[in-house]
CSV table of C-alpha atoms and ligand atoms in Angstrom, one decimal:
chain,number,residue,atom,x,y,z
L,9,UNK,CA,154.1,-68.2,-75.0
L,10,UNK,CA,155.9,-70.7,-72.6
L,11,UNK,CA,156.6,-67.1,-70.6
L,12,UNK,CA,152.8,-67.3,-70.7
L,13,UNK,CA,152.2,-70.2,-69.7
L,14,UNK,CA,153.8,-70.3,-66.7
L,15,UNK,CA,152.5,-67.5,-65.8
L,16,UNK,CA,148.8,-67.2,-65.7
L,17,UNK,CA,149.1,-71.1,-63.8
L,18,UNK,CA,151.2,-69.5,-61.2
L,19,UNK,CA,148.5,-66.5,-61.4
L,20,UNK,CA,145.3,-68.8,-61.4
L,21,UNK,CA,147.1,-71.4,-58.5
L,22,UNK,CA,148.0,-68.2,-56.6
L,23,UNK,CA,144.0,-67.3,-56.9
L,24,UNK,CA,141.8,-70.7,-56.1
L,25,UNK,CA,143.9,-69.9,-52.5
L,26,UNK,CA,142.0,-67.1,-52.1
L,27,UNK,CA,138.9,-68.2,-52.6
L,28,UNK,CA,136.2,-68.7,-49.5
L,29,UNK,CA,132.7,-68.4,-50.9
L,30,UNK,CA,130.9,-70.2,-53.7
L,31,UNK,CA,130.4,-66.8,-56.1
L,32,UNK,CA,134.9,-66.4,-55.7
L,33,UNK,CA,135.0,-69.9,-57.7
L,34,UNK,CA,131.9,-69.5,-60.2
L,35,UNK,CA,134.8,-66.7,-61.3
L,36,UNK,CA,137.3,-67.5,-61.3
L,37,UNK,CA,136.2,-70.9,-63.4
L,38,UNK,CA,134.6,-68.6,-65.5
L,39,UNK,CA,138.2,-65.9,-66.3
L,40,UNK,CA,141.0,-68.9,-66.0
L,41,UNK,CA,139.1,-72.3,-67.4
L,42,UNK,CA,135.4,-70.4,-69.3
L,43,UNK,CA,135.2,-71.0,-73.3
L,44,UNK,CA,136.6,-67.0,-73.6
L,45,UNK,CA,138.5,-67.7,-70.6
L,46,UNK,CA,142.7,-66.8,-70.6
L,47,UNK,CA,143.3,-71.0,-70.9
L,48,UNK,CA,141.6,-70.8,-74.0
L,49,UNK,CA,142.7,-67.6,-76.0
L,50,UNK,CA,145.8,-68.3,-75.0
L,51,UNK,CA,146.1,-72.5,-76.3
L,52,UNK,CA,144.5,-70.9,-79.3
L,53,UNK,CA,147.7,-68.5,-79.9
L,54,UNK,CA,149.0,-71.5,-80.2
L,55,UNK,CA,148.5,-72.1,-84.5
L,56,UNK,CA,150.7,-69.1,-84.3
L,57,UNK,CA,153.9,-70.4,-83.1
L,58,UNK,CA,156.8,-72.0,-85.0
L,59,UNK,CA,156.0,-75.2,-86.7
L,60,UNK,CA,158.6,-77.0,-84.6
L,61,UNK,CA,157.5,-76.5,-81.2
L,62,UNK,CA,154.1,-76.9,-81.4
L,63,UNK,CA,153.8,-80.6,-80.2
L,64,UNK,CA,156.3,-78.8,-77.1
L,65,UNK,CA,153.8,-76.1,-76.4
L,66,UNK,CA,150.5,-77.5,-76.7
L,67,UNK,CA,152.5,-80.6,-74.2
L,68,UNK,CA,152.7,-78.0,-72.1
L,69,UNK,CA,149.7,-76.1,-72.3
L,70,UNK,CA,147.3,-79.1,-71.7
L,71,UNK,CA,149.4,-80.4,-68.3
L,72,UNK,CA,148.5,-76.1,-67.1
L,73,UNK,CA,144.6,-76.3,-68.4
L,74,UNK,CA,144.9,-79.6,-66.3
L,75,UNK,CA,146.5,-79.3,-63.4
L,76,UNK,CA,144.4,-75.5,-62.9
L,77,UNK,CA,141.2,-77.9,-63.2
L,78,UNK,CA,142.4,-80.7,-60.6
L,79,UNK,CA,143.3,-77.5,-58.7
L,80,UNK,CA,139.8,-76.1,-58.9
L,81,UNK,CA,137.4,-79.2,-58.7
L,82,UNK,CA,139.2,-79.7,-55.4
L,83,UNK,CA,139.0,-76.1,-53.9
L,84,UNK,CA,134.9,-76.5,-54.6
L,85,UNK,CA,135.1,-79.9,-53.3
L,86,UNK,CA,136.5,-78.2,-50.3
L,87,UNK,CA,134.0,-75.5,-49.6
L,88,UNK,CA,131.1,-77.7,-50.3
L,89,UNK,CA,132.2,-80.0,-47.4
L,90,UNK,CA,132.3,-76.7,-46.2
L,91,UNK,CA,136.5,-76.6,-45.3
L,92,UNK,CA,137.1,-73.3,-46.9
L,93,UNK,CA,140.7,-73.0,-49.4
L,94,UNK,CA,142.9,-73.3,-46.6
L,95,UNK,CA,145.9,-70.6,-47.4
L,96,UNK,CA,149.7,-72.1,-48.1
L,97,UNK,CA,150.4,-70.1,-45.1
L,98,UNK,CA,148.1,-70.6,-42.4
L,99,UNK,CA,149.0,-72.1,-39.2
L,100,UNK,CA,146.0,-74.8,-38.0
L,101,UNK,CA,148.6,-75.6,-35.3
L,102,UNK,CA,148.1,-72.4,-33.4
L,103,UNK,CA,145.7,-71.9,-30.5
L,104,UNK,CA,142.3,-69.8,-31.1
L,105,UNK,CA,141.7,-66.7,-29.2
L,106,UNK,CA,139.2,-67.0,-26.2
L,107,UNK,CA,135.9,-65.2,-26.6
L,108,UNK,CA,135.1,-63.9,-23.1
L,109,UNK,CA,130.8,-63.9,-22.5
L,110,UNK,CA,130.0,-60.8,-21.0
L,111,UNK,CA,127.0,-61.0,-17.4
L,112,UNK,CA,125.0,-59.1,-15.9
L,113,UNK,CA,126.9,-56.5,-13.2
L,114,UNK,CA,127.0,-57.9,-9.6
L,115,UNK,CA,124.1,-54.7,-8.9
L,116,UNK,CA,122.0,-55.9,-12.1
L,117,UNK,CA,121.7,-59.9,-10.7
L,118,UNK,CA,119.9,-57.9,-7.7
L,119,UNK,CA,117.9,-55.4,-8.3
L,120,UNK,CA,116.5,-58.5,-10.6
L,121,UNK,CA,116.2,-60.7,-8.4
L,122,UNK,CA,114.1,-58.0,-5.2
L,123,UNK,CA,112.1,-57.5,-8.0
L,124,UNK,CA,111.4,-62.0,-8.9
L,125,UNK,CA,111.0,-61.4,-5.1
L,126,UNK,CA,108.2,-58.7,-5.1
L,127,UNK,CA,106.6,-59.5,-8.3
L,128,UNK,CA,106.3,-63.5,-6.6
L,129,UNK,CA,103.9,-61.4,-4.5
L,130,UNK,CA,102.1,-60.3,-6.3
L,131,UNK,CA,103.8,-57.1,-7.6
L,132,UNK,CA,104.2,-55.0,-10.7
L,133,UNK,CA,107.0,-53.6,-12.5
L,134,UNK,CA,106.8,-49.7,-13.3
L,135,UNK,CA,110.1,-47.4,-14.6
L,136,UNK,CA,110.4,-44.1,-15.7
L,137,UNK,CA,112.6,-40.8,-15.7
L,138,UNK,CA,116.0,-40.4,-14.5
L,139,UNK,CA,115.9,-36.8,-15.3
L,140,UNK,CA,112.6,-35.5,-13.2
L,141,UNK,CA,111.5,-32.8,-12.8
L,142,UNK,CA,111.0,-31.0,-9.0
L,143,UNK,CA,107.3,-31.6,-9.3
L,144,UNK,CA,107.0,-35.4,-9.4
L,145,UNK,CA,110.5,-35.5,-7.0
L,146,UNK,CA,109.1,-33.1,-4.2
L,147,UNK,CA,106.0,-31.1,-4.5
L,148,UNK,CA,103.5,-34.4,-5.9
L,149,UNK,CA,105.2,-36.3,-2.8
L,150,UNK,CA,104.6,-33.4,0.3
L,151,UNK,CA,108.1,-32.0,0.3
L,152,UNK,CA,107.2,-27.8,-0.7
L,153,UNK,CA,110.2,-25.5,-1.8
L,154,UNK,CA,111.9,-24.1,1.0
L,155,UNK,CA,111.2,-27.6,2.9
L,156,UNK,CA,114.0,-28.9,5.0
L,157,UNK,CA,113.4,-32.1,4.4
L,158,UNK,CA,115.3,-31.1,1.1
L,159,UNK,CA,118.0,-30.3,2.8
L,160,UNK,CA,119.1,-34.6,3.1
L,161,UNK,CA,118.4,-35.5,-1.2
L,162,UNK,CA,121.7,-33.1,-2.1
L,163,UNK,CA,119.6,-33.1,-5.8
L,164,UNK,CA,121.4,-32.1,-8.7
L,165,UNK,CA,119.8,-30.5,-10.6
L,166,UNK,CA,119.8,-29.4,-15.0
L,167,UNK,CA,116.8,-26.4,-14.4
L,168,UNK,CA,115.0,-25.2,-11.9
L,169,UNK,CA,112.9,-27.2,-12.0
L,170,UNK,CA,114.2,-30.3,-13.5
L,171,UNK,CA,116.2,-32.3,-11.6
L,172,UNK,CA,118.2,-35.9,-11.9
L,173,UNK,CA,115.8,-38.0,-9.4
L,174,UNK,CA,117.3,-38.2,-5.6
L,175,UNK,CA,115.4,-41.3,-5.2
L,176,UNK,CA,112.1,-43.3,-6.5
L,177,UNK,CA,109.2,-42.0,-4.7
L,178,UNK,CA,108.1,-39.9,-7.8
L,179,UNK,CA,106.9,-43.0,-9.3
L,180,UNK,CA,104.8,-43.4,-6.4
L,181,UNK,CA,102.9,-39.5,-7.7
L,182,UNK,CA,103.4,-41.0,-11.3
L,183,UNK,CA,101.5,-43.9,-11.0
L,184,UNK,CA,98.7,-43.3,-8.4
L,185,UNK,CA,98.1,-40.0,-10.5
L,186,UNK,CA,97.8,-42.2,-13.9
L,187,UNK,CA,95.7,-45.7,-11.9
L,188,UNK,CA,92.9,-46.0,-9.8
L,189,UNK,CA,93.3,-49.1,-6.4
L,190,UNK,CA,93.8,-51.2,-5.6
L,191,UNK,CA,97.5,-51.4,-7.0
L,192,UNK,CA,100.9,-53.1,-6.1
L,193,UNK,CA,104.2,-52.4,-7.9
L,194,UNK,CA,107.5,-51.9,-8.1
L,195,UNK,CA,109.1,-49.0,-9.4
L,196,UNK,CA,113.5,-49.6,-9.7
L,197,UNK,CA,116.2,-47.8,-11.1
L,198,UNK,CA,118.9,-46.1,-11.3
L,199,UNK,CA,119.4,-42.1,-8.1
L,200,UNK,CA,121.1,-39.7,-7.9
L,201,UNK,CA,122.7,-37.6,-5.5
L,202,UNK,CA,125.8,-35.6,-5.0
L,203,UNK,CA,127.9,-37.7,-1.4
L,204,UNK,CA,130.2,-40.2,-1.9
L,205,UNK,CA,132.3,-42.7,1.2
L,206,UNK,CA,132.3,-46.7,1.9
L,207,UNK,CA,128.9,-46.8,1.7
L,208,UNK,CA,128.1,-43.6,-0.8
L,209,UNK,CA,127.9,-43.3,-4.4
L,210,UNK,CA,126.8,-40.1,-6.9
L,211,UNK,CA,124.7,-42.7,-8.8
L,212,UNK,CA,123.1,-45.7,-6.8
L,213,UNK,CA,119.8,-47.6,-7.0
L,214,UNK,CA,117.0,-48.2,-5.5
L,215,UNK,CA,113.3,-50.2,-5.7
L,216,UNK,CA,110.4,-48.3,-4.3
L,217,UNK,CA,107.2,-50.4,-3.4
L,218,UNK,CA,104.2,-48.8,-2.3
L,219,UNK,CA,100.2,-50.3,-2.4
L,220,UNK,CA,97.0,-49.0,-2.1
L,221,UNK,CA,93.7,-50.0,-1.2
L,222,UNK,CA,90.9,-50.5,1.1
L,223,UNK,CA,92.3,-51.3,5.3
L,224,UNK,CA,96.1,-51.0,4.6
L,225,UNK,CA,98.0,-51.0,7.5
L,226,UNK,CA,101.7,-51.2,8.9
L,227,UNK,CA,100.8,-54.9,9.7
L,228,UNK,CA,100.9,-55.4,6.0
L,229,UNK,CA,103.8,-53.5,5.2
L,230,UNK,CA,105.7,-54.9,8.3
L,231,UNK,CA,103.9,-59.2,6.6
L,232,UNK,CA,105.5,-57.7,3.2
L,233,UNK,CA,108.9,-56.7,4.7
L,234,UNK,CA,109.4,-59.3,6.2
L,235,UNK,CA,108.7,-61.8,4.2
L,236,UNK,CA,110.8,-60.2,1.7
L,237,UNK,CA,113.2,-60.2,3.9
L,238,UNK,CA,113.4,-63.4,4.4
L,239,UNK,CA,113.1,-64.9,1.1
L,240,UNK,CA,116.5,-62.9,0.4
L,241,UNK,CA,118.5,-63.6,2.7
L,242,UNK,CA,117.3,-67.2,2.5
L,243,UNK,CA,116.9,-67.4,6.5
L,244,UNK,CA,115.6,-65.0,9.3
L,245,UNK,CA,118.0,-62.4,9.4
L,246,UNK,CA,116.4,-60.0,13.2
L,247,UNK,CA,115.2,-57.1,11.0
L,248,UNK,CA,114.3,-53.3,12.9
L,249,UNK,CA,112.0,-50.9,12.8
L,250,UNK,CA,112.8,-47.3,13.9
L,251,UNK,CA,110.8,-44.5,14.3
L,252,UNK,CA,111.7,-41.9,11.7
L,253,UNK,CA,110.8,-39.4,9.3
L,254,UNK,CA,109.9,-38.9,5.1
L,255,UNK,CA,107.7,-35.9,4.2
L,256,UNK,CA,105.4,-38.4,2.1
L,257,UNK,CA,104.2,-41.8,4.7
L,258,UNK,CA,102.7,-41.1,7.7
L,259,UNK,CA,104.1,-43.3,9.9
L,260,UNK,CA,107.7,-43.3,9.0
L,261,UNK,CA,110.3,-45.6,9.9
L,262,UNK,CA,113.6,-46.6,8.8
L,263,UNK,CA,114.3,-50.4,8.8
L,264,UNK,CA,117.1,-52.2,9.9
L,265,UNK,CA,119.0,-55.7,8.8
L,266,UNK,CA,121.6,-57.0,12.0
L,267,UNK,CA,125.1,-56.5,10.0
L,268,UNK,CA,126.7,-60.2,8.0
L,269,UNK,CA,129.6,-58.2,7.6
L,270,UNK,CA,130.2,-58.3,11.6
L,271,UNK,CA,126.9,-60.1,12.8
L,272,UNK,CA,125.9,-57.6,14.7
L,273,UNK,CA,129.5,-57.0,16.6
L,274,UNK,CA,130.1,-53.5,14.9
L,275,UNK,CA,132.3,-53.0,12.2
L,276,UNK,CA,133.6,-50.1,9.9
L,277,UNK,CA,130.3,-50.6,6.9
L,278,UNK,CA,127.6,-50.7,10.0
L,279,UNK,CA,129.4,-47.4,11.9
L,280,UNK,CA,130.4,-50.1,15.6
L,281,UNK,CA,126.0,-50.4,15.2
L,282,UNK,CA,125.4,-54.1,14.3
L,283,UNK,CA,123.0,-53.1,12.7
L,284,UNK,CA,122.1,-51.3,8.6
L,285,UNK,CA,119.6,-49.4,7.4
L,286,UNK,CA,118.4,-50.9,4.2
L,287,UNK,CA,115.3,-49.0,3.8
L,288,UNK,CA,112.8,-46.3,4.5
L,289,UNK,CA,109.4,-47.1,4.2
L,290,UNK,CA,105.8,-46.4,6.1
L,291,UNK,CA,101.9,-45.2,5.1
L,292,UNK,CA,101.0,-43.0,2.5
L,293,UNK,CA,100.0,-39.8,3.8
L,294,UNK,CA,97.0,-38.6,3.0
L,295,UNK,CA,98.0,-35.4,1.4
L,296,UNK,CA,100.5,-37.6,-0.6
L,297,UNK,CA,96.6,-39.4,-1.6
L,298,UNK,CA,95.0,-35.9,-1.5
L,299,UNK,CA,97.1,-34.7,-4.0
L,300,UNK,CA,96.3,-37.9,-6.3
L,301,UNK,CA,92.9,-37.6,-6.4
L,302,UNK,CA,92.4,-39.9,-4.0
L,303,UNK,CA,90.7,-40.2,-1.3
L,304,UNK,CA,92.1,-40.6,1.7
L,305,UNK,CA,88.6,-41.5,3.9
L,306,UNK,CA,88.3,-45.0,1.3
L,307,UNK,CA,91.9,-45.4,0.3
L,308,UNK,CA,95.2,-46.9,2.4
L,309,UNK,CA,98.4,-47.8,1.8
L,310,UNK,CA,101.8,-48.4,2.1
L,311,UNK,CA,105.7,-47.3,0.8
L,312,UNK,CA,109.7,-48.2,0.9
L,313,UNK,CA,112.2,-47.5,-0.9
L,314,UNK,CA,115.1,-49.6,-0.8
L,315,UNK,CA,118.8,-49.3,-1.5
L,316,UNK,CA,119.8,-52.1,-4.3
L,317,UNK,CA,123.6,-51.2,-3.6
L,318,UNK,CA,123.7,-51.2,0.4
L,319,UNK,CA,121.5,-55.1,-0.3
L,320,UNK,CA,123.9,-56.5,-2.3
L,321,UNK,CA,126.1,-55.9,-0.2
L,322,UNK,CA,124.9,-57.6,3.2
L,323,UNK,CA,124.2,-60.6,0.4
L,324,UNK,CA,127.7,-61.3,0.0
L,325,UNK,CA,129.3,-59.1,3.1
L,326,UNK,CA,130.9,-56.4,0.6
L,327,UNK,CA,132.4,-53.7,2.7
L,328,UNK,CA,133.3,-51.0,0.3
L,329,UNK,CA,129.8,-50.0,-2.0
L,330,UNK,CA,132.7,-48.6,-4.4
L,331,UNK,CA,133.7,-51.7,-5.7
L,332,UNK,CA,131.1,-52.3,-7.5
L,333,UNK,CA,131.9,-49.2,-9.5
L,334,UNK,CA,136.1,-49.8,-10.5
L,335,UNK,CA,135.0,-51.9,-13.4
L,336,UNK,CA,138.0,-54.5,-12.1
L,337,UNK,CA,136.5,-58.0,-14.3
L,338,UNK,CA,138.8,-59.3,-10.9
L,339,UNK,CA,135.8,-58.3,-8.3
L,340,UNK,CA,133.5,-58.1,-11.4
L,341,UNK,CA,133.9,-61.5,-12.5
L,342,UNK,CA,133.3,-63.5,-9.2
L,343,UNK,CA,129.8,-63.6,-9.5
K,8,LIG,N1,112.5,-42.2,-0.9
K,8,LIG,C1,112.8,-42.2,0.3
K,8,LIG,C2,114.7,-42.3,0.3
K,8,LIG,O1,114.6,-41.6,-0.9
K,8,LIG,C3,112.3,-43.5,1.0
K,8,LIG,C4,111.1,-44.2,1.6
K,8,LIG,C5,110.4,-44.4,0.4
K,8,LIG,C6,110.8,-44.1,2.3
K,8,LIG,C7,108.6,-45.1,0.6
K,8,LIG,C8,109.1,-44.0,2.9
K,8,LIG,C9,108.6,-44.4,1.7
K,8,LIG,O2,115.2,-41.9,1.8
């Protein structure tokens, strides 16, 4: 009897230490302190022990019961005041683990900033699929099969008619086909080309933009792009429009910005030219307008596609695009 009383005491004390919620506390009360609980039933056996042992064992049983009841009340109070039961072997003086907070990747941050600048000029944002059809990526943009312009795209094909989009321009065709002018949209997203060096990665980001209305001219395009670069780079960085060719715009231009890494003196990033190309642009080709069902005599528009990584490199003075994709926290944490 004495042994089982002592054992019960040890058991109850250990069980109390492990309790961390109210349900556990109630289960403990029923099991040890309840009317039909372990303590009561052990005490009932007092009737069958030798008469001379009875007073001593009775006293012991009462002391143990009182002890367990007090401990129970303590734990209950701690739990109710939010403290919780504390295990004897827990060292509360140990330093805690620091929680690292994640944040957006610098490319995402820059992409969001670009979108915000255009949204401020009244452009709406639309997103489209990364896995695109040959039709929207090429045909609808006036690049038929066997057109030499396809060579420039280094396309990853999924099948004969399905590919990973090589630019965000398919969104021009998708949106124009769906809606009537006037339209003012930007379409940010990932694009893919089989290419890799210090200024190219096989996956990169573009933001497409276009505007269609009556009497839209090249001057409108210049105005919008100049306003954009002024806001994005917070100041007057020289811009340069170079005549170029895209099958879906006419006339077309490539737009360069003065290299901020070498201030235009020439370095390995700008390939010693002092300029960095940040986007392609032009007036939407009447052929593209006709394919989506617009009358090119009534409507005109401009479009541009800008490279997000290029802009992020310029903004932060990063001279190797691959740094953005190595996921080295020492690099990423600086943004
Ligand atoms: N899609 C072109 C590219 O990726 C850029 C561009 C977009 C050019 C819109 C003109 C108009 O190179």
